[in-house]
Amino acid sequence: MHIQEKQAWLELAVMTATLTLFFVLVELVGQGRHSVAYAAFGLLGLAGAARLIGRRERKAGNVIMDERDHDIERTATLLGYGVLWALFVGAALAPFFILGANAVMPVPTDKFAMTPMVAVCALRLARSVVTISLYRRGSHGREV
Amino acid sequence: MAEKSDLRNRIRRLRFDHGEMTQQELADRAGVTRQTIIALEAGRYNPSLLLAFRIAKAFGEPLESVFQLDDSVCPCQPPAKPA
């Protein structure tokens, strides 16, 4: 398994855990205390462990990333931003279609302030899923 | 990227013709990872021109003996030679 794919698996696990914990906390702590759910973003620190993956290979001077890996990275980032944009447009339009054109929607400011963090997690989650799928769709044969 | 490549190649054949060179050896010579060699052999990746030249050089072969364009993709005809 390529180093970038291992890093994507770690990122997928960390982002899934973070978002799950965040939404569980938002539900548990109730209205008016949403900022407590910020604690979930502490898990993002675990994503830093991705730098440890492939350290040995880097020290040995082996080729870690070549043009194909950069292609995958670029595609995953583009699609990740695409997913983020789709979520943003969907979230902006959903109230209009669900509540109607003249509805007023009160959103607590602390909940609103969390959206950038959630967006970053969603972006990185989408990016890791695309990275893994692009590596999976490539060949992973044995040495022949 | 994951689609079937438009290029056919003889990398696997050439590896065996060159003393059963391993994928890792070829990867080291061409300056790429083994996964890229695997993807190339499986026809799942179109290399850049630079990488194609590096692989051909690793075998000591001309580029066109390693990589061939699939005729179904480009039924291009060379220009007619002037009479």
XYZ file of C-alpha atoms in Angstrom:
227
model
C 0.000 0.000 0.000
C 1.353 3.391 -0.953
C 2.240 5.856 1.821
C -0.288 8.411 0.577
C -2.999 5.723 0.687
C -2.069 4.835 4.288
C -2.232 8.517 5.182
C -5.639 8.762 3.521
C -6.916 5.806 5.586
C -5.704 7.514 8.775
C -7.304 10.789 7.719
C -10.563 9.015 6.883
C -10.640 7.404 10.335
C -9.811 10.651 12.148
C -12.321 12.757 10.189
C -15.077 10.169 10.606
C -14.426 9.959 14.352
C -14.289 13.760 14.679
C -17.506 14.417 12.781
C -19.317 11.583 14.565
C -18.240 12.822 17.997
C -19.071 16.402 17.041
C -22.637 15.610 15.980
C -23.151 13.333 18.996
C -21.989 16.141 21.315
C -24.150 18.722 19.544
C -27.166 16.510 20.157
C -26.185 15.640 23.729
C -25.352 19.073 25.128
C -28.492 20.671 23.727
C -29.420 24.195 22.707
C -27.352 27.112 23.861
C -24.221 25.126 24.720
C -23.086 24.032 21.301
C -19.595 25.361 21.865
C -18.937 22.322 24.097
C -19.016 20.249 20.906
C -15.830 22.061 19.871
C -14.020 19.555 22.057
C -14.524 16.988 19.284
C -12.133 18.930 17.075
C -9.349 18.029 19.487
C -9.317 14.685 17.706
C -7.994 16.442 14.607
C -4.591 16.431 16.275
C -4.407 12.703 15.558
C -4.285 13.499 11.848
C -0.799 14.859 12.479
C 0.376 11.278 12.932
C 0.130 10.957 9.140
C 3.538 12.611 8.967
C 5.018 9.614 10.779
C 3.861 7.251 8.043
C 6.660 6.634 5.574
C 9.323 8.231 7.743
C 11.627 5.254 7.305
C 11.315 5.362 3.514
C 11.963 9.098 3.503
C 15.083 8.659 5.605
C 16.286 5.878 3.304
C 15.995 8.314 0.393
C 13.441 6.196 -1.483
C 11.030 7.755 -3.952
C 7.905 8.556 -1.937
C 5.812 10.528 -4.385
C 6.019 10.348 -8.138
C 3.947 11.898 -10.902
C 1.083 9.410 -10.499
C 0.846 10.110 -6.775
C 0.817 13.841 -7.460
C -1.946 13.264 -10.039
C -3.985 11.377 -7.453
C -3.353 14.070 -4.849
C -4.448 16.798 -7.262
C -7.584 14.924 -8.356
C -8.528 14.132 -4.749
C -8.109 17.759 -3.697
C -10.188 19.016 -6.628
C -12.970 16.509 -5.952
C -12.789 17.257 -2.234
C -13.408 20.934 -2.930
C -16.150 19.914 -5.370
C -17.897 17.978 -2.606
C -17.495 20.929 -0.244
C -18.977 23.298 -2.814
C -21.896 20.929 -3.449
C -22.560 20.731 0.300
C -22.415 24.514 0.589
C -24.859 25.043 -2.281
C -27.117 22.272 -0.944
C -27.102 23.740 2.573
C -27.828 27.216 1.223
C -30.749 26.081 -0.919
C -32.281 23.433 1.352
C -34.054 25.879 3.752
C -35.609 27.693 0.790
C -37.138 24.501 -0.565
C -38.024 22.963 2.816
C -39.295 26.013 4.733
C -40.478 28.147 1.862
C -39.504 31.479 0.372
C -40.568 33.751 3.255
C -39.538 31.637 6.236
C -37.263 32.985 8.941
C -34.670 30.576 10.282
C -33.053 31.375 13.633
C -29.598 29.825 13.813
C -27.586 30.118 17.050
C -24.381 32.007 16.361
C -22.224 29.432 18.147
C -23.647 26.739 15.875
C -23.040 28.933 12.852
C -19.450 29.533 13.953
C -18.774 25.794 13.880
C -19.482 25.446 10.171
C -15.912 26.261 9.012
C -14.502 23.445 11.159
C -17.150 21.021 9.949
C -16.450 22.139 6.383
C -12.722 21.471 6.780
C -13.491 17.985 8.145
C -15.908 17.308 5.279
C -13.323 18.452 2.745
C -10.608 16.241 4.208
C -13.015 13.325 4.519
C -14.009 13.607 0.852
C -10.367 14.022 -0.142
C -9.315 10.863 1.690
C -12.197 8.838 0.216
C -11.240 9.932 -3.307
C -7.552 9.211 -2.662
C -8.314 5.704 -1.427
C -10.682 4.965 -4.295
C -8.169 6.187 -6.886
C -5.470 3.951 -5.431
C -7.917 1.034 -5.164
C -8.967 1.411 -8.779
C -5.328 1.265 -9.766
C -3.482 -2.014 -9.720
C -2.204 -3.475 -6.494
C -0.723 -6.657 -7.835
C 2.032 -8.661 -6.260
C 5.635 -8.500 -7.353
C 5.978 -10.393 -10.632
C -6.522 8.166 -14.226
C -8.094 4.855 -13.407
C -9.462 4.320 -16.908
C -7.793 1.909 -19.212
C -4.727 3.545 -20.685
C -4.634 4.695 -24.301
C -1.085 3.474 -24.496
C -0.015 -0.108 -24.854
C 3.341 -1.019 -23.411
C 5.796 -3.890 -23.294
C 7.183 -3.177 -19.857
C 6.472 -6.602 -18.415
C 7.945 -8.349 -21.474
C 11.021 -6.117 -21.405
C 11.566 -6.705 -17.694
C 11.759 -10.414 -18.293
C 13.986 -9.893 -21.313
C 16.343 -7.870 -19.110
C 17.276 -10.625 -16.691
C 13.905 -10.791 -14.962
C 14.260 -7.282 -13.630
C 11.912 -6.741 -10.699
C 9.331 -3.996 -10.624
C 11.249 -2.368 -7.775
C 14.473 -2.339 -9.794
C 12.732 -0.703 -12.722
C 11.008 1.756 -10.380
C 14.374 2.712 -8.874
C 15.904 3.200 -12.302
C 12.997 5.305 -13.528
C 12.683 7.258 -10.271
C 9.086 6.262 -9.488
C 7.351 4.038 -6.964
C 6.692 0.347 -7.562
C 2.940 1.043 -7.489
C 3.330 3.212 -10.575
C 5.121 0.433 -12.448
C 2.292 -1.933 -11.447
C -0.306 0.561 -12.703
C 1.604 1.019 -15.960
C 1.870 -2.722 -16.564
C -1.824 -3.117 -15.875
C -2.541 -0.383 -18.432
C -4.197 1.808 -15.831
C -1.966 4.815 -16.088
C -0.718 7.000 -18.924
C 2.812 8.127 -18.075
C 4.102 11.595 -18.816
C 6.436 11.921 -21.760
C 9.342 12.373 -19.365
C 8.550 9.173 -17.472
C 8.033 7.269 -20.726
C 11.504 8.335 -21.852
C 13.010 7.425 -18.494
C 11.500 3.932 -18.622
C 12.658 3.435 -22.216
C 16.135 4.567 -21.167
C 16.098 2.163 -18.222
C 15.695 -0.645 -20.754
C 18.072 0.903 -23.270
C 15.303 0.775 -25.861
C 13.782 3.463 -28.106
C 10.560 4.948 -26.791
C 8.330 3.464 -29.485
C 9.490 -0.058 -28.752
C 8.250 0.298 -25.161
C 5.076 2.341 -25.674
C 2.649 2.203 -28.587
C -0.441 4.319 -29.084
C -3.644 2.307 -29.307
C -4.840 2.583 -32.934
C -8.478 2.617 -31.845
C -7.823 5.837 -29.936
C -6.043 7.646 -32.713
C -6.345 6.153 -36.198
C -3.852 8.776 -37.289
C -2.125 8.343 -40.591
C 1.319 9.738 -41.224
C 1.394 12.525 -43.820
C 1.818 11.334 -47.380
C 5.355 11.665 -48.607
C 5.763 14.061 -51.503
C 6.278 12.276 -54.813
